[in-house]
Amino acid sequence: MTNYANANNSQLDISSALDVEIQKKISSRTTELFNNQQQQVFERTDRLFAKLLIFQWLVGIGISIWLSPYAWKGSTIAVHLHIWAAVFLGGILVSLPLYLVYSRPGQPITRHSIAMAQMLFSGLLIHLSGGRLETHFHVFGSLAFLTFYRNWRVLITATAVVGLDHLIRGVFWPQSVFGVIAATNLRWLEHVGWVFFEDFFLILACLRSVSDMQGMANQNAQLEAINANIERKVKERTAQLDKKSDELVKKNGELDKKNFELADTVDQLKQSKEAMEKANKELLKSNVELAESHRRADRIFSALAEALPGKILDDKYRLDSKIGSGGFGAVYKATQLALNRPIAVKVFRPTEDNASAENLERFLLEGISTCRVNHPNAVSVLDSGISSDGIAYLVMELLEGWSLSTELTEKGKLPIQRCVDIIIPVCDVLAEAHQNGIIHRDIKPDNIFLHQPKEGEIIKVVDFGIAKLVDKDEKSTPSNLTGTGNLIGTPTYMAPERLSNKPYDGRSDVYSLGILLYQMLAGCVPFDDEYSGIIGLVMMHLKESPPPLTDFDDQIPKQLEQIVMKTLIKNPEERISAVELGQALKEFAISYLDHDTPDGTSEKSLDTTSSNRFRKRISEYIV
């Protein structure tokens, strides 16, 4: 038995080594195929631009002849200087790229030389037309053609040439590029800015195209490996069959030659048959085990996809009724059987959009993130795991009440006391989270719950499902778990540094909270995509300042407006932290309680009960 086990372990080690070797070959072949395909693209585009440059040269000469064929000096006529410029300058621009196309096709120096020549041709065309606006579009067309290389570095070279050309000629000869005798010193920046704007989208197209090429190369490499493996097995099987055939022919000859050995030959055949039957039984047993393994996996995913009321998880939690659902799962009102107490259970439900190990990891991360935020105003996670039948779940305290989103929908905007009463505990939760290396990343009205127990309202921050775990002294950077380049969160409440895919820390949550506080006070968010679309919304977050809160309500104190604006500073380094925001709101709340209203009465005299409750809560927060 020991020898048999050792033999099986040796076979597994050999199989694993072969798998690693095959993956290395596929990776190497993928790189080779991608490089070959990319080189073909470079060479093909080089040849295309060789023809295009010659065509542009001839067209440039034609345009110069058509626009101003002659120059007059008194009664003396001569060929206009523009024609000689088109002939000789164009010839100089064409000569080096053409030489490189046929001597060094597909090389970096060739395509960058072509990029410079193409942009200089644009500059020559603009010059020949006297700086007419229409000819500037030749620059944008040239950039589009350069994307045929599927290499974003070529666009950078071309843009640098355009910027340098506009800068130099704008200083010494502005009429040749802008069509005016005198131009502002920054006029060239306006032109280059539009070029950078187009570059942004062209570079994205280049990167996506290269990614597609790499995917195709990998698929082809895998197909080649599969074909090679099939051919190898066919050859091995053919050799085995040939060998057995030779043996049978030899045995038949021996049978014809020696009849007395017939019995021995039959016995040998029987032994061979028994060995084959034994091997077939072992193979059948392995197939049955493999099929059972697949069935178990199917049952797991089937269970993950259907979590129905009445189901009991791990003999501990009974799902009673569904109370909500989201992108990753559904929330059920449930009962903890051992204590017979109501709880909430969030169940991961895979769909076509999220059925991946990455999304399951993100779901389970919500429990880890929430547990690290030990605060009475954060929803409590009691348990988590994957049940015996494969259902991933989180057990949380059961909240009863409504979300801030519901209250805003019903009331539009909220009184100042109410706003501060809600936001201060949220600040405390975020401060605790940031201290423990947690960035919530989705602060919005839906994720602020107004819990209504018998002892009084408690503000709860919920849904740490897309929270980010980072070292508390470091900034977060994009990772695979946060979306492979995609933004995770709600753009209406997202900080500029996250929208521009830059490193961020807990102050991105403060920006989101500032948008929320602005909405509570004004009745609307400062930046809306209803008419501008998602691109317009992103640009407003990045560039525009929010309208003053007093435009919506002139009764909003200046001190409170200044606090809100400090949360909406574009530069995160200058933005206040969650701790600073909470402290500022507490100080404002204390002064606001005794603030006189325009009619001479104090604020607390307007509503004694709510004001006393407000003062009590502020005192508790300060303690």
PDB file of C-alpha atoms in Angstrom, residues 343-550:
ATOM      1  CA  ILE A 343     -31.335  39.027  12.695  1.00  0.00           C
ATOM      2  CA  ALA A 344     -30.546  40.013   9.115  1.00  0.00           C
ATOM      3  CA  VAL A 345     -28.714  37.624   6.759  1.00  0.00           C
ATOM      4  CA  LYS A 346     -27.145  38.813   3.530  1.00  0.00           C
ATOM      5  CA  VAL A 347     -26.725  35.979   1.018  1.00  0.00           C
ATOM      6  CA  PHE A 348     -24.400  36.052  -1.984  1.00  0.00           C
ATOM      7  CA  ARG A 349     -26.339  35.307  -5.153  1.00  0.00           C
ATOM      8  CA  PRO A 350     -24.192  34.737  -8.263  1.00  0.00           C
ATOM      9  CA  THR A 351     -25.589  35.998 -11.559  1.00  0.00           C
ATOM     10  CA  GLU A 352     -24.179  36.256 -15.059  1.00  0.00           C
ATOM     11  CA  ASP A 353     -22.677  39.616 -14.065  1.00  0.00           C
ATOM     12  CA  ASN A 354     -21.004  38.687 -10.781  1.00  0.00           C
ATOM     13  CA  ALA A 355     -20.533  34.884 -10.691  1.00  0.00           C
ATOM     14  CA  SER A 356     -16.764  34.958 -10.148  1.00  0.00           C
ATOM     15  CA  ALA A 357     -14.302  34.207  -7.382  1.00  0.00           C
ATOM     16  CA  GLU A 358     -13.388  37.906  -7.347  1.00  0.00           C
ATOM     17  CA  ASN A 359     -16.944  39.023  -6.561  1.00  0.00           C
ATOM     18  CA  LEU A 360     -17.343  36.283  -3.938  1.00  0.00           C
ATOM     19  CA  GLU A 361     -14.136  37.581  -2.341  1.00  0.00           C
ATOM     20  CA  ARG A 362     -15.533  41.127  -2.409  1.00  0.00           C
ATOM     21  CA  PHE A 363     -18.760  39.886  -0.781  1.00  0.00           C
ATOM     22  CA  LEU A 364     -16.874  38.175   2.054  1.00  0.00           C
ATOM     23  CA  LEU A 365     -14.647  41.262   2.378  1.00  0.00           C
ATOM     24  CA  GLU A 366     -17.713  43.215   3.514  1.00  0.00           C
ATOM     25  CA  GLY A 367     -17.794  41.161   6.714  1.00  0.00           C
ATOM     26  CA  ILE A 368     -14.084  41.674   7.347  1.00  0.00           C
ATOM     27  CA  SER A 369     -14.322  45.423   6.674  1.00  0.00           C
ATOM     28  CA  THR A 370     -17.382  45.912   8.874  1.00  0.00           C
ATOM     29  CA  CYS A 371     -15.897  43.933  11.778  1.00  0.00           C
ATOM     30  CA  ARG A 372     -12.797  46.147  11.732  1.00  0.00           C
ATOM     31  CA  VAL A 373     -15.051  49.202  12.272  1.00  0.00           C
ATOM     32  CA  ASN A 374     -16.021  48.782  15.920  1.00  0.00           C
ATOM     33  CA  HIS A 375     -18.492  51.626  16.393  1.00  0.00           C
ATOM     34  CA  PRO A 376     -22.113  51.786  17.609  1.00  0.00           C
ATOM     35  CA  ASN A 377     -23.122  53.733  14.485  1.00  0.00           C
ATOM     36  CA  ALA A 378     -21.762  51.088  12.097  1.00  0.00           C
ATOM     37  CA  VAL A 379     -23.901  48.061  11.304  1.00  0.00           C
ATOM     38  CA  SER A 380     -22.741  45.064  13.344  1.00  0.00           C
ATOM     39  CA  VAL A 381     -21.699  41.841  11.624  1.00  0.00           C
ATOM     40  CA  LEU A 382     -22.342  38.848  13.911  1.00  0.00           C
ATOM     41  CA  ASP A 383     -21.089  35.996  11.736  1.00  0.00           C
ATOM     42  CA  SER A 384     -20.046  35.108   8.195  1.00  0.00           C
ATOM     43  CA  GLY A 385     -18.981  32.129   6.160  1.00  0.00           C
ATOM     44  CA  ILE A 386     -20.002  29.582   3.567  1.00  0.00           C
ATOM     45  CA  SER A 387     -22.618  27.059   4.620  1.00  0.00           C
ATOM     46  CA  SER A 388     -22.232  23.308   4.235  1.00  0.00           C
ATOM     47  CA  ASP A 389     -24.277  23.428   1.037  1.00  0.00           C
ATOM     48  CA  GLY A 390     -22.184  26.243  -0.441  1.00  0.00           C
ATOM     49  CA  ILE A 391     -24.111  29.450   0.385  1.00  0.00           C
ATOM     50  CA  ALA A 392     -21.904  32.439   1.222  1.00  0.00           C
ATOM     51  CA  TYR A 393     -23.580  34.621   3.864  1.00  0.00           C
ATOM     52  CA  LEU A 394     -23.146  37.490   6.326  1.00  0.00           C
ATOM     53  CA  VAL A 395     -25.126  37.654   9.578  1.00  0.00           C
ATOM     54  CA  MET A 396     -25.867  41.197  10.754  1.00  0.00           C
ATOM     55  CA  GLU A 397     -27.984  42.948  13.316  1.00  0.00           C
ATOM     56  CA  LEU A 398     -31.548  43.516  12.117  1.00  0.00           C
ATOM     57  CA  LEU A 399     -32.229  47.192  11.433  1.00  0.00           C
ATOM     58  CA  GLU A 400     -35.758  48.571  11.402  1.00  0.00           C
ATOM     59  CA  GLY A 401     -36.551  51.961  10.006  1.00  0.00           C
ATOM     60  CA  TRP A 402     -35.729  53.652   6.708  1.00  0.00           C
ATOM     61  CA  SER A 403     -32.771  54.908   4.743  1.00  0.00           C
ATOM     62  CA  LEU A 404     -31.712  58.547   4.449  1.00  0.00           C
ATOM     63  CA  SER A 405     -32.588  58.263   0.767  1.00  0.00           C
ATOM     64  CA  THR A 406     -36.221  57.580   1.684  1.00  0.00           C
ATOM     65  CA  GLU A 407     -36.347  60.585   4.013  1.00  0.00           C
ATOM     66  CA  LEU A 408     -34.818  62.868   1.380  1.00  0.00           C
ATOM     67  CA  THR A 409     -37.301  61.622  -1.219  1.00  0.00           C
ATOM     68  CA  GLU A 410     -40.213  62.454   1.099  1.00  0.00           C
ATOM     69  CA  LYS A 411     -38.952  65.808   2.421  1.00  0.00           C
ATOM     70  CA  GLY A 412     -36.616  67.165  -0.262  1.00  0.00           C
ATOM     71  CA  LYS A 413     -34.245  68.912   2.141  1.00  0.00           C
ATOM     72  CA  LEU A 414     -33.860  68.639   5.914  1.00  0.00           C
ATOM     73  CA  PRO A 415     -33.615  71.162   8.766  1.00  0.00           C
ATOM     74  CA  ILE A 416     -30.135  72.123   9.881  1.00  0.00           C
ATOM     75  CA  GLN A 417     -30.534  70.363  13.243  1.00  0.00           C
ATOM     76  CA  ARG A 418     -31.552  67.166  11.481  1.00  0.00           C
ATOM     77  CA  CYS A 419     -28.632  67.362   9.036  1.00  0.00           C
ATOM     78  CA  VAL A 420     -26.019  67.812  11.743  1.00  0.00           C
ATOM     79  CA  ASP A 421     -27.680  65.157  13.919  1.00  0.00           C
ATOM     80  CA  ILE A 422     -27.278  62.602  11.099  1.00  0.00           C
ATOM     81  CA  ILE A 423     -23.851  63.590   9.724  1.00  0.00           C
ATOM     82  CA  ILE A 424     -21.891  63.765  13.010  1.00  0.00           C
ATOM     83  CA  PRO A 425     -22.213  60.013  13.831  1.00  0.00           C
ATOM     84  CA  VAL A 426     -21.360  59.208  10.200  1.00  0.00           C
ATOM     85  CA  CYS A 427     -18.162  61.262  10.624  1.00  0.00           C
ATOM     86  CA  ASP A 428     -17.346  59.271  13.758  1.00  0.00           C
ATOM     87  CA  VAL A 429     -17.824  55.959  11.943  1.00  0.00           C
ATOM     88  CA  LEU A 430     -15.644  57.056   9.024  1.00  0.00           C
ATOM     89  CA  ALA A 431     -12.957  58.354  11.392  1.00  0.00           C
ATOM     90  CA  GLU A 432     -12.899  54.942  13.099  1.00  0.00           C
ATOM     91  CA  ALA A 433     -12.840  53.171   9.725  1.00  0.00           C
ATOM     92  CA  HIS A 434     -10.004  55.316   8.365  1.00  0.00           C
ATOM     93  CA  GLN A 435      -8.024  54.785  11.567  1.00  0.00           C
ATOM     94  CA  ASN A 436      -8.296  51.021  10.948  1.00  0.00           C
ATOM     95  CA  GLY A 437      -7.356  51.192   7.269  1.00  0.00           C
ATOM     96  CA  ILE A 438     -10.896  51.014   5.832  1.00  0.00           C
ATOM     97  CA  ILE A 439     -12.135  53.286   3.014  1.00  0.00           C
ATOM     98  CA  HIS A 440     -15.911  52.916   2.533  1.00  0.00           C
ATOM     99  CA  ARG A 441     -15.938  54.186  -1.111  1.00  0.00           C
ATOM    100  CA  ASP A 442     -19.739  54.395  -1.459  1.00  0.00           C
ATOM    101  CA  ILE A 443     -21.091  56.987   0.989  1.00  0.00           C
ATOM    102  CA  LYS A 444     -24.548  57.987  -0.296  1.00  0.00           C
ATOM    103  CA  PRO A 445     -28.121  58.320   1.068  1.00  0.00           C
ATOM    104  CA  ASP A 446     -28.921  54.624   0.425  1.00  0.00           C
ATOM    105  CA  ASN A 447     -26.067  53.571   2.734  1.00  0.00           C
ATOM    106  CA  ILE A 448     -27.100  55.731   5.724  1.00  0.00           C
ATOM    107  CA  PHE A 449     -29.832  53.904   7.645  1.00  0.00           C
ATOM    108  CA  LEU A 450     -32.029  55.575  10.270  1.00  0.00           C
ATOM    109  CA  HIS A 451     -32.519  52.703  12.731  1.00  0.00           C
ATOM    110  CA  GLN A 452     -35.617  53.096  14.921  1.00  0.00           C
ATOM    111  CA  PRO A 453     -35.335  50.929  18.067  1.00  0.00           C
ATOM    112  CA  LYS A 454     -37.557  51.523  21.089  1.00  0.00           C
ATOM    113  CA  GLU A 455     -34.889  53.537  22.915  1.00  0.00           C
ATOM    114  CA  GLY A 456     -34.614  56.096  20.117  1.00  0.00           C
ATOM    115  CA  GLU A 457     -33.163  56.645  16.646  1.00  0.00           C
ATOM    116  CA  ILE A 458     -29.622  55.420  15.895  1.00  0.00           C
ATOM    117  CA  ILE A 459     -27.771  56.444  12.742  1.00  0.00           C
ATOM    118  CA  LYS A 460     -26.142  53.439  11.040  1.00  0.00           C
ATOM    119  CA  VAL A 461     -23.557  53.338   8.235  1.00  0.00           C
ATOM    120  CA  VAL A 462     -24.175  50.195   6.169  1.00  0.00           C
ATOM    121  CA  ASP A 463     -22.854  48.328   3.110  1.00  0.00           C
ATOM    122  CA  PHE A 464     -19.094  48.006   3.377  1.00  0.00           C
ATOM    123  CA  GLY A 465     -19.326  45.647   0.393  1.00  0.00           C
ATOM    124  CA  ILE A 466     -16.971  47.663  -1.825  1.00  0.00           C
ATOM    125  CA  ALA A 467     -14.818  48.994   0.998  1.00  0.00           C
ATOM    126  CA  LYS A 468     -11.045  49.083   0.485  1.00  0.00           C
ATOM    127  CA  LEU A 469      -8.585  47.643   3.002  1.00  0.00           C
ATOM    128  CA  VAL A 470      -5.313  49.612   3.027  1.00  0.00           C
ATOM    129  CA  ASP A 471      -2.499  50.378   5.431  1.00  0.00           C
ATOM    130  CA  LYS A 472      -3.758  53.351   7.401  1.00  0.00           C
ATOM    131  CA  ASP A 473      -0.674  55.441   6.544  1.00  0.00           C
ATOM    132  CA  GLU A 474      -0.823  54.721   2.804  1.00  0.00           C
ATOM    133  CA  LYS A 475      -3.011  55.800  -0.066  1.00  0.00           C
ATOM    134  CA  SER A 476      -5.029  53.290  -2.046  1.00  0.00           C
ATOM    135  CA  THR A 477      -4.295  52.527  -5.684  1.00  0.00           C
ATOM    136  CA  PRO A 478      -6.465  50.664  -8.222  1.00  0.00           C
ATOM    137  CA  SER A 479      -6.293  46.851  -8.002  1.00  0.00           C
ATOM    138  CA  ASN A 480      -7.895  43.824  -9.561  1.00  0.00           C
ATOM    139  CA  LEU A 481     -10.398  43.507  -6.730  1.00  0.00           C
ATOM    140  CA  THR A 482     -11.592  47.042  -7.272  1.00  0.00           C
ATOM    141  CA  GLY A 483     -12.391  46.754 -10.896  1.00  0.00           C
ATOM    142  CA  THR A 484      -9.468  46.368 -13.332  1.00  0.00           C
ATOM    143  CA  GLY A 485      -9.645  49.945 -14.458  1.00  0.00           C
ATOM    144  CA  ASN A 486     -13.426  50.298 -13.870  1.00  0.00           C
ATOM    145  CA  LEU A 487     -14.728  52.729 -11.236  1.00  0.00           C
ATOM    146  CA  ILE A 488     -16.614  51.151  -8.333  1.00  0.00           C
ATOM    147  CA  GLY A 489     -19.053  53.363  -6.476  1.00  0.00           C
ATOM    148  CA  THR A 490     -21.649  56.023  -7.307  1.00  0.00           C
ATOM    149  CA  PRO A 491     -20.262  58.764  -9.628  1.00  0.00           C
ATOM    150  CA  THR A 492     -22.629  61.430  -8.243  1.00  0.00           C
ATOM    151  CA  TYR A 493     -20.883  61.180  -4.852  1.00  0.00           C
ATOM    152  CA  MET A 494     -17.386  60.182  -6.027  1.00  0.00           C
ATOM    153  CA  ALA A 495     -14.259  62.226  -5.245  1.00  0.00           C
ATOM    154  CA  PRO A 496     -12.225  63.795  -8.101  1.00  0.00           C
ATOM    155  CA  GLU A 497      -9.126  61.706  -7.328  1.00  0.00           C
ATOM    156  CA  ARG A 498     -11.132  58.497  -7.721  1.00  0.00           C
ATOM    157  CA  LEU A 499     -12.809  59.677 -10.936  1.00  0.00           C
ATOM    158  CA  SER A 500      -9.362  60.451 -12.393  1.00  0.00           C
ATOM    159  CA  ASN A 501      -8.011  57.053 -11.233  1.00  0.00           C
ATOM    160  CA  LYS A 502      -5.390  58.560  -8.921  1.00  0.00           C
ATOM    161  CA  PRO A 503      -4.269  57.274  -5.489  1.00  0.00           C
ATOM    162  CA  TYR A 504      -6.749  58.121  -2.742  1.00  0.00           C
ATOM    163  CA  ASP A 505      -7.271  57.770   1.000  1.00  0.00           C
ATOM    164  CA  GLY A 506     -10.047  58.324   3.539  1.00  0.00           C
ATOM    165  CA  ARG A 507     -10.549  61.927   2.413  1.00  0.00           C
ATOM    166  CA  SER A 508     -12.313  60.569  -0.673  1.00  0.00           C
ATOM    167  CA  ASP A 509     -15.059  59.430   1.753  1.00  0.00           C
ATOM    168  CA  VAL A 510     -15.131  62.959   3.222  1.00  0.00           C
ATOM    169  CA  TYR A 511     -15.790  64.376  -0.264  1.00  0.00           C
ATOM    170  CA  SER A 512     -18.705  61.947  -0.715  1.00  0.00           C
ATOM    171  CA  LEU A 513     -20.035  62.923   2.721  1.00  0.00           C
ATOM    172  CA  GLY A 514     -19.737  66.592   1.738  1.00  0.00           C
ATOM    173  CA  ILE A 515     -21.861  65.961  -1.377  1.00  0.00           C
ATOM    174  CA  LEU A 516     -24.418  64.208   0.849  1.00  0.00           C
ATOM    175  CA  LEU A 517     -24.521  67.051   3.414  1.00  0.00           C
ATOM    176  CA  TYR A 518     -24.883  69.569   0.563  1.00  0.00           C
ATOM    177  CA  GLN A 519     -27.861  67.565  -0.769  1.00  0.00           C
ATOM    178  CA  MET A 520     -29.492  67.415   2.676  1.00  0.00           C
ATOM    179  CA  LEU A 521     -29.224  71.189   3.120  1.00  0.00           C
ATOM    180  CA  ALA A 522     -30.006  72.327  -0.434  1.00  0.00           C
ATOM    181  CA  GLY A 523     -32.422  69.615  -1.545  1.00  0.00           C
ATOM    182  CA  CYS A 524     -30.221  68.679  -4.537  1.00  0.00           C
ATOM    183  CA  VAL A 525     -26.671  67.542  -5.273  1.00  0.00           C
ATOM    184  CA  PRO A 526     -24.175  70.198  -6.465  1.00  0.00           C
ATOM    185  CA  PHE A 527     -23.312  68.288  -9.657  1.00  0.00           C
ATOM    186  CA  ASP A 528     -26.016  66.479 -11.654  1.00  0.00           C
ATOM    187  CA  ASP A 529     -25.734  64.315 -14.805  1.00  0.00           C
ATOM    188  CA  GLU A 530     -29.402  64.737 -15.816  1.00  0.00           C
ATOM    189  CA  TYR A 531     -28.499  66.955 -18.781  1.00  0.00           C
ATOM    190  CA  SER A 532     -24.701  66.658 -19.055  1.00  0.00           C
ATOM    191  CA  GLY A 533     -24.375  62.851 -18.988  1.00  0.00           C
ATOM    192  CA  ILE A 534     -21.729  60.848 -17.149  1.00  0.00           C
ATOM    193  CA  ILE A 535     -18.815  62.583 -18.935  1.00  0.00           C
ATOM    194  CA  GLY A 536     -20.199  65.996 -18.020  1.00  0.00           C
ATOM    195  CA  LEU A 537     -20.711  64.868 -14.422  1.00  0.00           C
ATOM    196  CA  VAL A 538     -17.093  63.709 -14.172  1.00  0.00           C
ATOM    197  CA  MET A 539     -15.816  67.005 -15.617  1.00  0.00           C
ATOM    198  CA  MET A 540     -17.907  68.993 -13.117  1.00  0.00           C
ATOM    199  CA  HIS A 541     -16.417  67.008 -10.222  1.00  0.00           C
ATOM    200  CA  LEU A 542     -12.922  67.592 -11.599  1.00  0.00           C
ATOM    201  CA  LYS A 543     -13.166  71.255 -12.650  1.00  0.00           C
ATOM    202  CA  GLU A 544     -16.221  73.134 -11.362  1.00  0.00           C
ATOM    203  CA  SER A 545     -16.940  74.646  -7.949  1.00  0.00           C
ATOM    204  CA  PRO A 546     -20.319  73.887  -6.346  1.00  0.00           C
ATOM    205  CA  PRO A 547     -22.893  76.714  -6.193  1.00  0.00           C
ATOM    206  CA  PRO A 548     -23.086  78.433  -2.788  1.00  0.00           C
ATOM    207  CA  LEU A 549     -25.599  76.847  -0.435  1.00  0.00           C
ATOM    208  CA  THR A 550     -27.152  80.248   0.197  1.00  0.00           C
TER     209      THR A 550
END
